[in-house]
Coordinates of C-alpha atoms in Angstrom, one line a residue:
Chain A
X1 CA 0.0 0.0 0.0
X2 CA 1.3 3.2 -1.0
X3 CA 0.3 6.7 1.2
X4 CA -0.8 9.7 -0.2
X5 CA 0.2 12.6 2.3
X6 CA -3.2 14.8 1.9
X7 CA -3.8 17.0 4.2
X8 CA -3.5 19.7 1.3
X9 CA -3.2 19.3 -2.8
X10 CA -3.3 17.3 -5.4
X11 CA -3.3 14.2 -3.5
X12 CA -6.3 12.6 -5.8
X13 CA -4.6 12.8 -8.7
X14 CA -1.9 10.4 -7.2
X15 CA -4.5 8.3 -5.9
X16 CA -6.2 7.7 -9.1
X17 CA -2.7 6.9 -11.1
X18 CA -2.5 4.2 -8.7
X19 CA -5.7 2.8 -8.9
X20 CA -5.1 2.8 -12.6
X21 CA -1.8 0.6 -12.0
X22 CA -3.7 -1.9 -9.2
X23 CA -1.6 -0.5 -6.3
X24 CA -3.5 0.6 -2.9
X25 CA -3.6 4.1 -2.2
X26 CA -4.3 5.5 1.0
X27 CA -5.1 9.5 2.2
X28 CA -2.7 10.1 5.1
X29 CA -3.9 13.1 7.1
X30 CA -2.2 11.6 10.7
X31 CA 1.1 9.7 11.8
X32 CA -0.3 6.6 12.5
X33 CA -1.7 6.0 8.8
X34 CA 1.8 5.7 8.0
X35 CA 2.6 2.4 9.5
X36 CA 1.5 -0.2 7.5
X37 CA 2.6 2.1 4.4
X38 CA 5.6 0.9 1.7
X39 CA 5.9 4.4 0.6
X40 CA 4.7 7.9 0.7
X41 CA 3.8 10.5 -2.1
X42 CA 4.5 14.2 -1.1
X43 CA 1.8 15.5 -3.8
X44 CA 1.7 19.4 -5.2
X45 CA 0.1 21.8 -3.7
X46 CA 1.3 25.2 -1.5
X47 CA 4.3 24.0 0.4
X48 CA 3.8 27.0 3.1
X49 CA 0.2 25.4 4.1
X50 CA 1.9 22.0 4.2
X51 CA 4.4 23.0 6.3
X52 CA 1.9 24.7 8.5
X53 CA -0.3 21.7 9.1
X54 CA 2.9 19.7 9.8
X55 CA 4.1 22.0 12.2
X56 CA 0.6 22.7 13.3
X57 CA -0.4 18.5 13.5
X58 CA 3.0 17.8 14.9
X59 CA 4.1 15.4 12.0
X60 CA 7.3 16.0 11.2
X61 CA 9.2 13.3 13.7
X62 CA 6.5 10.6 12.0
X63 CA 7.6 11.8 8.4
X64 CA 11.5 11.9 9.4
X65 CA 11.4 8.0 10.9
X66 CA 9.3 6.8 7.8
X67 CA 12.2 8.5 5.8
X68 CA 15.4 7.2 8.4
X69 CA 14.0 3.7 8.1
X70 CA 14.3 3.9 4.3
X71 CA 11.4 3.5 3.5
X72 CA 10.9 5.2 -0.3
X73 CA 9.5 8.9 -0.8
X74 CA 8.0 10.5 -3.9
X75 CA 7.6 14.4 -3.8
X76 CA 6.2 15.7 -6.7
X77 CA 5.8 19.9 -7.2
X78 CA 5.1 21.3 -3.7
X79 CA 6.3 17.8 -2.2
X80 CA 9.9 18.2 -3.8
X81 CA 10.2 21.5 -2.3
X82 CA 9.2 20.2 1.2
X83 CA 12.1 17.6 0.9
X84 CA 14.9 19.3 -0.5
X85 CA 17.3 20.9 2.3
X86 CA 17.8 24.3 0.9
X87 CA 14.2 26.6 -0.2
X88 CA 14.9 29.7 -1.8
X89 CA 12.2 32.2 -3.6
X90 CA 11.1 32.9 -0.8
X91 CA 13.3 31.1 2.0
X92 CA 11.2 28.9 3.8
X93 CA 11.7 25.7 6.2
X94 CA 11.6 22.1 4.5
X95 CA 11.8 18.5 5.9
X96 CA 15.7 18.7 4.8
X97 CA 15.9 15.7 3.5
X98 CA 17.5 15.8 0.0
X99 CA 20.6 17.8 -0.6
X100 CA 19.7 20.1 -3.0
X101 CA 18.5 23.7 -3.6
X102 CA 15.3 24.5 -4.7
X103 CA 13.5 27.9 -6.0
X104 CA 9.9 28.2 -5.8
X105 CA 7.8 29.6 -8.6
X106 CA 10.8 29.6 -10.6
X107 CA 9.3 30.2 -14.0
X108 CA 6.5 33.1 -13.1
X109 CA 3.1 32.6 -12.3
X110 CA -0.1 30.4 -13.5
X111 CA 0.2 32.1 -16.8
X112 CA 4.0 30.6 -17.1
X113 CA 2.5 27.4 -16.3
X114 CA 3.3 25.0 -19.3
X115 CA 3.4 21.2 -20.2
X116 CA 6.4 19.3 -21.8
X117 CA 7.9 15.9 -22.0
X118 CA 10.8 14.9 -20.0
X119 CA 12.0 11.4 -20.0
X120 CA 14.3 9.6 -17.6
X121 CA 16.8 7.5 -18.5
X122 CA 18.1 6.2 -15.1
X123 CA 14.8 4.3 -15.0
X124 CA 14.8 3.5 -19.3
X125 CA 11.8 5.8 -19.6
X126 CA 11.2 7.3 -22.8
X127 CA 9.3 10.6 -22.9
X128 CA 6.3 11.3 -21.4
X129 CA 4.2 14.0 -21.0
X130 CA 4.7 16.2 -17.4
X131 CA 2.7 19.7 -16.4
X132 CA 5.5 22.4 -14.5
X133 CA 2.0 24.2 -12.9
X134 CA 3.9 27.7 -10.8
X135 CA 7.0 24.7 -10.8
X136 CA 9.9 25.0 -8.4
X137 CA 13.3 23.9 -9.6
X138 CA 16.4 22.5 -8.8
X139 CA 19.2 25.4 -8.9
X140 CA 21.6 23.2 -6.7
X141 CA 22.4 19.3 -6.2
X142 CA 25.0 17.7 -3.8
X143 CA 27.2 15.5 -5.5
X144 CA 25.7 12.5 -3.7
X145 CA 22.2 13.8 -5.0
X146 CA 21.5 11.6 -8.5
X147 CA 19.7 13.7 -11.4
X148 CA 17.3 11.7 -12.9
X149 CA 15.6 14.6 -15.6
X150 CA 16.2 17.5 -16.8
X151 CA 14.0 20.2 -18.6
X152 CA 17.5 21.8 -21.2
X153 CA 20.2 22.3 -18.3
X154 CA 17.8 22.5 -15.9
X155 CA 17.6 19.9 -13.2
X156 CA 13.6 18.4 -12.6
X157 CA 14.1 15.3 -11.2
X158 CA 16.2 13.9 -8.4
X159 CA 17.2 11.1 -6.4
X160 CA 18.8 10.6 -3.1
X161 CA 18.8 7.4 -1.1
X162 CA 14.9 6.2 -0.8
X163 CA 14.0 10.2 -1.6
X164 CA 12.9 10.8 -5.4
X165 CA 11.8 15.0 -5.9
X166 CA 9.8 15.9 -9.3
X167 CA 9.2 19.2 -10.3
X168 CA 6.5 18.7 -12.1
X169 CA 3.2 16.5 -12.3
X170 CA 2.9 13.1 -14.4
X171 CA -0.1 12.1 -12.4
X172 CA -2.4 15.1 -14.1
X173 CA -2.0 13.6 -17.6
X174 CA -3.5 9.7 -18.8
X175 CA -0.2 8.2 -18.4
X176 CA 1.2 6.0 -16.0
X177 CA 4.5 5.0 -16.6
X178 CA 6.4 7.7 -14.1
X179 CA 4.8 6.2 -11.2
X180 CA 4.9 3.0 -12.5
X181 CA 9.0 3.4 -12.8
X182 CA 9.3 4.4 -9.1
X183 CA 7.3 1.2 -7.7
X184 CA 9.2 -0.8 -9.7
X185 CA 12.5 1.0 -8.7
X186 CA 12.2 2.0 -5.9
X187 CA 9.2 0.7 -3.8
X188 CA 8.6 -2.9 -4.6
X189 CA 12.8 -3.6 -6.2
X190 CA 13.9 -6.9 -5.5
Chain B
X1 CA 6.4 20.3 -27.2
X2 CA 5.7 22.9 -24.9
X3 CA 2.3 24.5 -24.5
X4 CA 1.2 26.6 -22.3
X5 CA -2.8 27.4 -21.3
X6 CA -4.1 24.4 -22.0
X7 CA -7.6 23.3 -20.0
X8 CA -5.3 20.5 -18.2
X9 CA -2.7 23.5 -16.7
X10 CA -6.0 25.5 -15.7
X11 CA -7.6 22.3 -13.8
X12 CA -4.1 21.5 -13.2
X13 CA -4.0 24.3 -10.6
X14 CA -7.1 23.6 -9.1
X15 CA -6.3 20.2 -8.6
X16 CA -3.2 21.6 -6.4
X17 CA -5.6 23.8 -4.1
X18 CA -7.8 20.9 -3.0
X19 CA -8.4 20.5 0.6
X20 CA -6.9 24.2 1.3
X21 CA -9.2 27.4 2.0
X22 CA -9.0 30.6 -0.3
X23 CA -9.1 33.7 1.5
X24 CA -10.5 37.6 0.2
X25 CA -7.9 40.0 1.2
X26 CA -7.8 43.8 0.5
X27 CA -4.7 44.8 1.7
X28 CA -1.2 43.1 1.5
X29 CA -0.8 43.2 5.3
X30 CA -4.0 40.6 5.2
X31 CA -3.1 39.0 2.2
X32 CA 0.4 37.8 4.7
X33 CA -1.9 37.3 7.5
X34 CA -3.7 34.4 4.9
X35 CA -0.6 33.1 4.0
X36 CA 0.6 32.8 7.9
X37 CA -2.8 31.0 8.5
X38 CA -2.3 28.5 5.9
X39 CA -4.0 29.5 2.9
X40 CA -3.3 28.3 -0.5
X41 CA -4.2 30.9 -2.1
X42 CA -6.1 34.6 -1.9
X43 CA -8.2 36.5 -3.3
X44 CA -7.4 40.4 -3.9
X45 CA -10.4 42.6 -3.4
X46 CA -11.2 46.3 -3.1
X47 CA -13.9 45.4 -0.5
X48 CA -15.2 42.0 1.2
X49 CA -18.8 41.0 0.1
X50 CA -20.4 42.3 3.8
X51 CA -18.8 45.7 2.6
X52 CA -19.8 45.7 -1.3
X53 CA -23.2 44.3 0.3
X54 CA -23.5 47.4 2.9
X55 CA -22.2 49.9 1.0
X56 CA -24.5 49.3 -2.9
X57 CA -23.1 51.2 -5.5
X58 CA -21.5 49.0 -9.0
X59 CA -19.1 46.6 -7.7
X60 CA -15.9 46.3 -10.0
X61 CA -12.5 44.6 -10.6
X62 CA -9.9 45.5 -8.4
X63 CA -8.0 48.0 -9.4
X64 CA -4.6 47.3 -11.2
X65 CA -2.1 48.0 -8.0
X66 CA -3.8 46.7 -5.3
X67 CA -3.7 43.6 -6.9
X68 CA 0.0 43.8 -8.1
X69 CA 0.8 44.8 -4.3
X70 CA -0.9 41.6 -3.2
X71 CA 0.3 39.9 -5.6
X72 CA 4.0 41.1 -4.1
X73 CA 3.3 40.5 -0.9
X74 CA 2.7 36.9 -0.9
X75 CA 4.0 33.5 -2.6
X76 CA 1.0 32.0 -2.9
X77 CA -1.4 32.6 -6.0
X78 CA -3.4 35.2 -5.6
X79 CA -7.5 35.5 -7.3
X80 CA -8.8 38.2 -8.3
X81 CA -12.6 38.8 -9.8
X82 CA -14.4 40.4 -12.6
X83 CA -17.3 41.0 -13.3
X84 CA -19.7 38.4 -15.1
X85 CA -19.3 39.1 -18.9
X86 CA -16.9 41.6 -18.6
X87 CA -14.0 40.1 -20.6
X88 CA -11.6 43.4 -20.4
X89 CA -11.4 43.1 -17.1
X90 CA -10.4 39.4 -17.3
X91 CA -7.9 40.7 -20.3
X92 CA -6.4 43.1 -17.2
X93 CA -6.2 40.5 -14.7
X94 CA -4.5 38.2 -17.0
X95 CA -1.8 41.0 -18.0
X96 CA -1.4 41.1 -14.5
X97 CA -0.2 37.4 -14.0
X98 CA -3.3 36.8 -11.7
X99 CA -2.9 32.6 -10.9
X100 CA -7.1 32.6 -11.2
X101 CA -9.5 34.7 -12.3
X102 CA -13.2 34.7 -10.6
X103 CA -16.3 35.8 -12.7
X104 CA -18.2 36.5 -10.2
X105 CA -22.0 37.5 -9.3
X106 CA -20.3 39.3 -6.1
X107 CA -19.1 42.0 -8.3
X108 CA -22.4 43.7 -10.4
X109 CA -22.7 42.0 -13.9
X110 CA -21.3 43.4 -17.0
X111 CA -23.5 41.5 -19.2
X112 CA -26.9 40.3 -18.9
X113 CA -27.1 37.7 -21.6
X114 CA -23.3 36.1 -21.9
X115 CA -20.6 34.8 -19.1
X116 CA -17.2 35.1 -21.1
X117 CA -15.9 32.8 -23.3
X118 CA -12.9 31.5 -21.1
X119 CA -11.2 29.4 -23.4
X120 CA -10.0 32.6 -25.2
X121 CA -7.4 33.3 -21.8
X122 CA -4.3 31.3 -21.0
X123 CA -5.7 32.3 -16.7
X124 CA -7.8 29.6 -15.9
X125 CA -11.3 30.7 -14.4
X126 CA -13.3 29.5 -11.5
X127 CA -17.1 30.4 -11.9
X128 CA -20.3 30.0 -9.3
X129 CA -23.3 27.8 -9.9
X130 CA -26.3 27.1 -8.1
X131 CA -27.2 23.5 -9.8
X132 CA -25.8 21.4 -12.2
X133 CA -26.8 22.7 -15.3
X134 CA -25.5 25.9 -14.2
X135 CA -22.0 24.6 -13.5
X136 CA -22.0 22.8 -17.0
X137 CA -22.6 25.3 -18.8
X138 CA -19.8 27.5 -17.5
X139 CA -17.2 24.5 -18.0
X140 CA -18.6 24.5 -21.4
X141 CA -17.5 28.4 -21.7
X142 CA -14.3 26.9 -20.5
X143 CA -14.1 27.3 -16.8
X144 CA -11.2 25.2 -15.3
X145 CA -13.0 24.9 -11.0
X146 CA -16.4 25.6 -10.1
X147 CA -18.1 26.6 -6.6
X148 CA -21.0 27.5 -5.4
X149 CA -23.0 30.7 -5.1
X150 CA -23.5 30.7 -1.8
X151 CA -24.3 34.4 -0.5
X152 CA -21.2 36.0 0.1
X153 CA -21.5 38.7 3.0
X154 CA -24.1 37.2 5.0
X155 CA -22.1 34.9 7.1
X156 CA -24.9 32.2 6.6
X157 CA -24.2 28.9 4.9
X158 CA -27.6 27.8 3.7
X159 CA -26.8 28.9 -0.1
X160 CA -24.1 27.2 -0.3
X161 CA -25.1 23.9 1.1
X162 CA -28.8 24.3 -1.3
X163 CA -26.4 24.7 -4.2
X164 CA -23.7 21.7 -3.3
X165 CA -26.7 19.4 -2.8
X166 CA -28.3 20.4 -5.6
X167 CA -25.0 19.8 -7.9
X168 CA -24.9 16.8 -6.1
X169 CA -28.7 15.7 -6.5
X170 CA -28.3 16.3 -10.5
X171 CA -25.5 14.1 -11.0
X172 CA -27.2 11.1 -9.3
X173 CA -30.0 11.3 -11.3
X174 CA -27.9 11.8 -14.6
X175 CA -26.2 8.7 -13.4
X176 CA -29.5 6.7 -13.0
X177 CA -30.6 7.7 -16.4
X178 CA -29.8 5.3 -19.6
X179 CA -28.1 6.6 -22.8
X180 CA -31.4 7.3 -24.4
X181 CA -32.4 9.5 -21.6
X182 CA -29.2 11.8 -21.4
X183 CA -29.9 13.9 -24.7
X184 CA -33.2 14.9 -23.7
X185 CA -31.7 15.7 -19.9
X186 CA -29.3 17.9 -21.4
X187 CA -32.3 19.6 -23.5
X188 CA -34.0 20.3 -20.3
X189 CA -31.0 21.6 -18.5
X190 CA -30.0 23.3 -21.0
X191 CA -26.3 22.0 -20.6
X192 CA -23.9 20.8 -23.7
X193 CA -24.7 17.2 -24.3
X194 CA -20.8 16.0 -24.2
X195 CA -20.9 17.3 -20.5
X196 CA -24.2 16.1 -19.6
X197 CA -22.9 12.5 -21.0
X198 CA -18.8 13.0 -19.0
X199 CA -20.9 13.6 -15.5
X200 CA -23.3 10.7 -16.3
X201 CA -20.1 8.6 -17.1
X202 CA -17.9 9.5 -14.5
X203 CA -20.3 10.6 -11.6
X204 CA -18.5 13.8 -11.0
X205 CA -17.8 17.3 -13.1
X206 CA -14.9 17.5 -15.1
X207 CA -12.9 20.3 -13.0
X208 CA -12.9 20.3 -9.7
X209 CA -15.6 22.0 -7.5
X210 CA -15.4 24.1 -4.2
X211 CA -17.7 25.8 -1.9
X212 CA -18.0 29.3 -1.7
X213 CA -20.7 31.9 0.1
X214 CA -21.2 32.5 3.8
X215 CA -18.4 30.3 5.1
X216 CA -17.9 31.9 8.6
X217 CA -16.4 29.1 11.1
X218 CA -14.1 26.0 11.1
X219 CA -17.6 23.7 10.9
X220 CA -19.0 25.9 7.8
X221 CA -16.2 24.4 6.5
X222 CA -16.2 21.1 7.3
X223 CA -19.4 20.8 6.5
X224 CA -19.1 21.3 2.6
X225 CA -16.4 19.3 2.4
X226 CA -18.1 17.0 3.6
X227 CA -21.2 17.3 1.4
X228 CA -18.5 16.6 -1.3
X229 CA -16.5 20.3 -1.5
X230 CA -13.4 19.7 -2.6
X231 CA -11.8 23.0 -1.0
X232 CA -13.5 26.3 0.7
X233 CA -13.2 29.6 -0.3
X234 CA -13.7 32.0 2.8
X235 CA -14.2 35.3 2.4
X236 CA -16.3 38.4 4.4
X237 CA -16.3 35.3 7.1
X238 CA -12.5 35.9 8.3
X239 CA -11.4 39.7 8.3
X240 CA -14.5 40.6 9.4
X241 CA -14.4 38.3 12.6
X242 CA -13.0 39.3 15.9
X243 CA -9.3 37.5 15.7
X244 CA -8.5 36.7 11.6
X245 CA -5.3 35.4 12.3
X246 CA -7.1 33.1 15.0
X247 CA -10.2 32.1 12.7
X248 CA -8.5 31.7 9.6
X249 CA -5.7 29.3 11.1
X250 CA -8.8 27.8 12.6
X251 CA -10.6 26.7 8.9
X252 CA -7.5 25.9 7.7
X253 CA -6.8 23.1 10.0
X254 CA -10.5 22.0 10.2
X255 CA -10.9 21.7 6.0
X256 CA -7.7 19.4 6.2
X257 CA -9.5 17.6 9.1
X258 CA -13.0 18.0 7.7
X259 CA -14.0 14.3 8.9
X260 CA -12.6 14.6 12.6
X261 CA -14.8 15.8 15.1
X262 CA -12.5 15.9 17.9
X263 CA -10.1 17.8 16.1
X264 CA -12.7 19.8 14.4
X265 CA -14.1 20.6 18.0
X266 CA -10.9 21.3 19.5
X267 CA -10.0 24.1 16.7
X268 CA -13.3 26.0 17.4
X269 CA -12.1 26.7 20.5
X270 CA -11.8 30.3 22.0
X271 CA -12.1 31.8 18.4
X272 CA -13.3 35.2 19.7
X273 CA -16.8 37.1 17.6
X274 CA -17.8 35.1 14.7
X275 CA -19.2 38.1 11.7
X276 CA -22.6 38.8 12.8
X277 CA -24.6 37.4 9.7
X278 CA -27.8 38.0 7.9
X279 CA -30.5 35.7 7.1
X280 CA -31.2 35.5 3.9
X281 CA -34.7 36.1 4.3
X282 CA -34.4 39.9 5.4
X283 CA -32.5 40.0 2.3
X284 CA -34.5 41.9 -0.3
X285 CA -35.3 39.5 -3.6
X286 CA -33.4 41.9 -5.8
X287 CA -30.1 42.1 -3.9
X288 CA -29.3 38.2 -3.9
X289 CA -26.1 37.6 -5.8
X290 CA -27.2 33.8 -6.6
X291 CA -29.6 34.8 -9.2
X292 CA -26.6 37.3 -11.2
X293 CA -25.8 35.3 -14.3
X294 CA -27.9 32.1 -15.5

């Protein structure tokens, strides 16, 4: 079974991508949903309100242990920024858990917003289509921190340890083949 | 290839605001005071509904640097509204890199015959409707999230929860209904027929739909969520309460916790004055806001 952190944004989406691929998702709003979980989504949404309902809900040592015991995260949009160590654009706190530097909003507003393919390579995945909706990006990795995609020279995807960070949002188009890449390579590997 | 302004980028957005509360602001320094509460977005006005409600006159867009400065002081997307059928003023806010644009009955109607044609704007738009037909027909213009028409100002929920249930009502019946039955539904409704058929289908609209109108405490909230909101937008109901910072903080956690009474009850705590409220019954029949647009 695979969590969906929801107490804010586009946690449905990621709940219906699974469903499409047969995989059990589950809305985790408190700490103890997280038990019986293999792996957590950290969907899109606004970062600041998710970091004030973690503060707020007092979920953060839950969401460090899940991550110390290896267990494998996907952050995708809002959910990369909460995991990357550095937030810039405005500064902001963040789980910390990926060294890397990330810039909110870096390409404008809603009207900037824009859909291209990316592909990833790492996990043999041709392109497929991905929406960057008021994206973040990755301005800085540390040289443990794997790049998976990248939008030109910009970095859009990352790995590091059981912690993968998206920019962007496979799970709003038809497609499933991101999501199905990271249970295969990361969640349910043999 | 990379495309910007397509209808999946506008209900893109809206997908990423789910389970948060949108706040009207009409100053920066409340527009931060949202953002320190938790909201996932605000919405720039010149006055809050109780005010445009008190005070008559034409209601209007914002103007131009009031929304800029909100749009400054906060790094969360900011709303703003026009008026229904005034498309200039949607053509403004989009110059102005507003993240959503509302056509909204709040503001006094530009156009008594024709909502805008939203698929003309890269901004998505969220629109109010009372009942399903309502709501399909403004996806149809192109509207990427939908709420309800609740009556903004008044503080009282009633609209909102007549209009959810009613959006709610009309889908189960279009769901009941067999193929045959769905062209003439859409004749009656007066809804495009590939709509009528997606709800039928899929037993929900095609963009995502909020509550809106007379929001005013942490249960308001919880309670359309729970009749099937998918997010709350709170407006007259928080700056014209005793403690904002207090109240607003207080939605926010209860629309993430919509389904948990203890928590819900614990958060409505020592929340200080409530905004008075109206019923809508001492409202006069020609000042509702539900009935601007069709």
């Amino acid at each position: 079974m695979i969590g969906v952190f929801a107490i804010q944004g586009g946690f449905a989406a990621h709940l219906k991508t699974l469903e499409k691929l047969g995989v059990t998702g589950r809305e985790v709003r408190r700490a103890d949903q997280l038990a019986d979980c293999d792996g957590l989504i950290l969907p899109g949404g606004e970062s600041t309100t998710m970091l004030k309902l973690i503060k707020a809900f007092d979920l953060k040592s839950a969401l460090d242990q899940f991550v110390a015991a290896g267990r494998p995260v996907l952050g995708t949009c809002a959910g990369a920024i909460l995991v990357s160590e550095r937030v810039i654009h405005p500064e902001q706190e963040s789980l910390g858990w990926v060294p890397a530097t990330i810039e909110r909003n870096a390409y404008g507003s809603q009207v900037d917003s824009f859909t291209e393919n990316q592909s990833c390579p790492a996990w043999s995945l041709d392109e497929y289509h991905a929406l960057f909706i008021r994206a973040p990006r990755f301005t800085q990795v540390g040289p443990e921190t794997q790049v998976l995609t990248r939008l030109g020279e910009q970095i859009t995807g990352v790995q590091y340890r059981n912690v993968t960070a998206i920019t962007y949002h496979p799970e709003l188009t038809d497609e499933t083949r991101f999501h199905r890449a990271w249970l295969d390579h990361c969640v349910y590997s043999t | 290839m990379k495309e910007v302004g397509t209808i999946e980028l506008k209900t893109g957005l809206a997908e990423m605001l789910k389970g948060g509360v949108i706040m009207d602001v009409v100053t920066p320094d409340q527009a931060r005071i949202a953002e320190d509460a938790g909201a996932v977005a605000v919405m720039a006005l010149e006055r809050v509904p109780a005010d445009i409600r008190a005070q008559g006159g034409v209601a209007r867009m914002s103007p131009p640097e009031l929304v800029a400065s909100i749009k400054e002081s906060v790094s969360i997307p900011v709303m703003a509204k026009c008026r229904i059928g005034h498309f200039v003023e949607a053509q403004i806010l989009e110059s102005l890199g507003v993240d959503f644009i509302d056509e909204s009955e709040v503001l006094t109607p530009a156009d008594e015959s024709n909502h805008i044609w939203k698929h003309d704007f890269k901004s998505p738009f969220v629109c109010g409707a009372t009942n399903l037909a309502e709501a399909l027909r403004r996806i149809g213009e192109g509207a990427a999230l939908m709420r309800t028409k609740g009556e903004a100002g008044t503080g009282n929920v009633v609209e909102a929860v007549r209009h959810m249930r009613s959006i709610r009502k009309g889908i189960a019946e279009l769901q009941a209904m067999d193929q045959a039955s769905l062209m003439s539904a859409a004749k009656h409704m007066g809804a495009p027929f590939t709509l009528v058929r997606y709800v039928a289908e899929h037993g929900k609209l095609p963009v995502p739909n909020f509550a809106a109108g007379g929001i005013a405490t942490p249960a308001d909230a919880a309670l359309m969520m729970q009749l099937g909101a998918e997010s709350v937008f709170v407006g007259s109901g928080i700056f014209k309460s005793g403690d904002p910072l207090k109240r607003a903080t207080a939605i926010v956690k209860a629309t993430t916790h919509f389904q948990d009474p203890a928590v819900l009850a614990e958060v409505s705590k020592n929340l200080g004055e409530a905004m008075v409220g109206i019923n809508i019954s001492d409202i006069p029949q020609g000042e509702l806001l539900a009935g601007r647009g069709w």
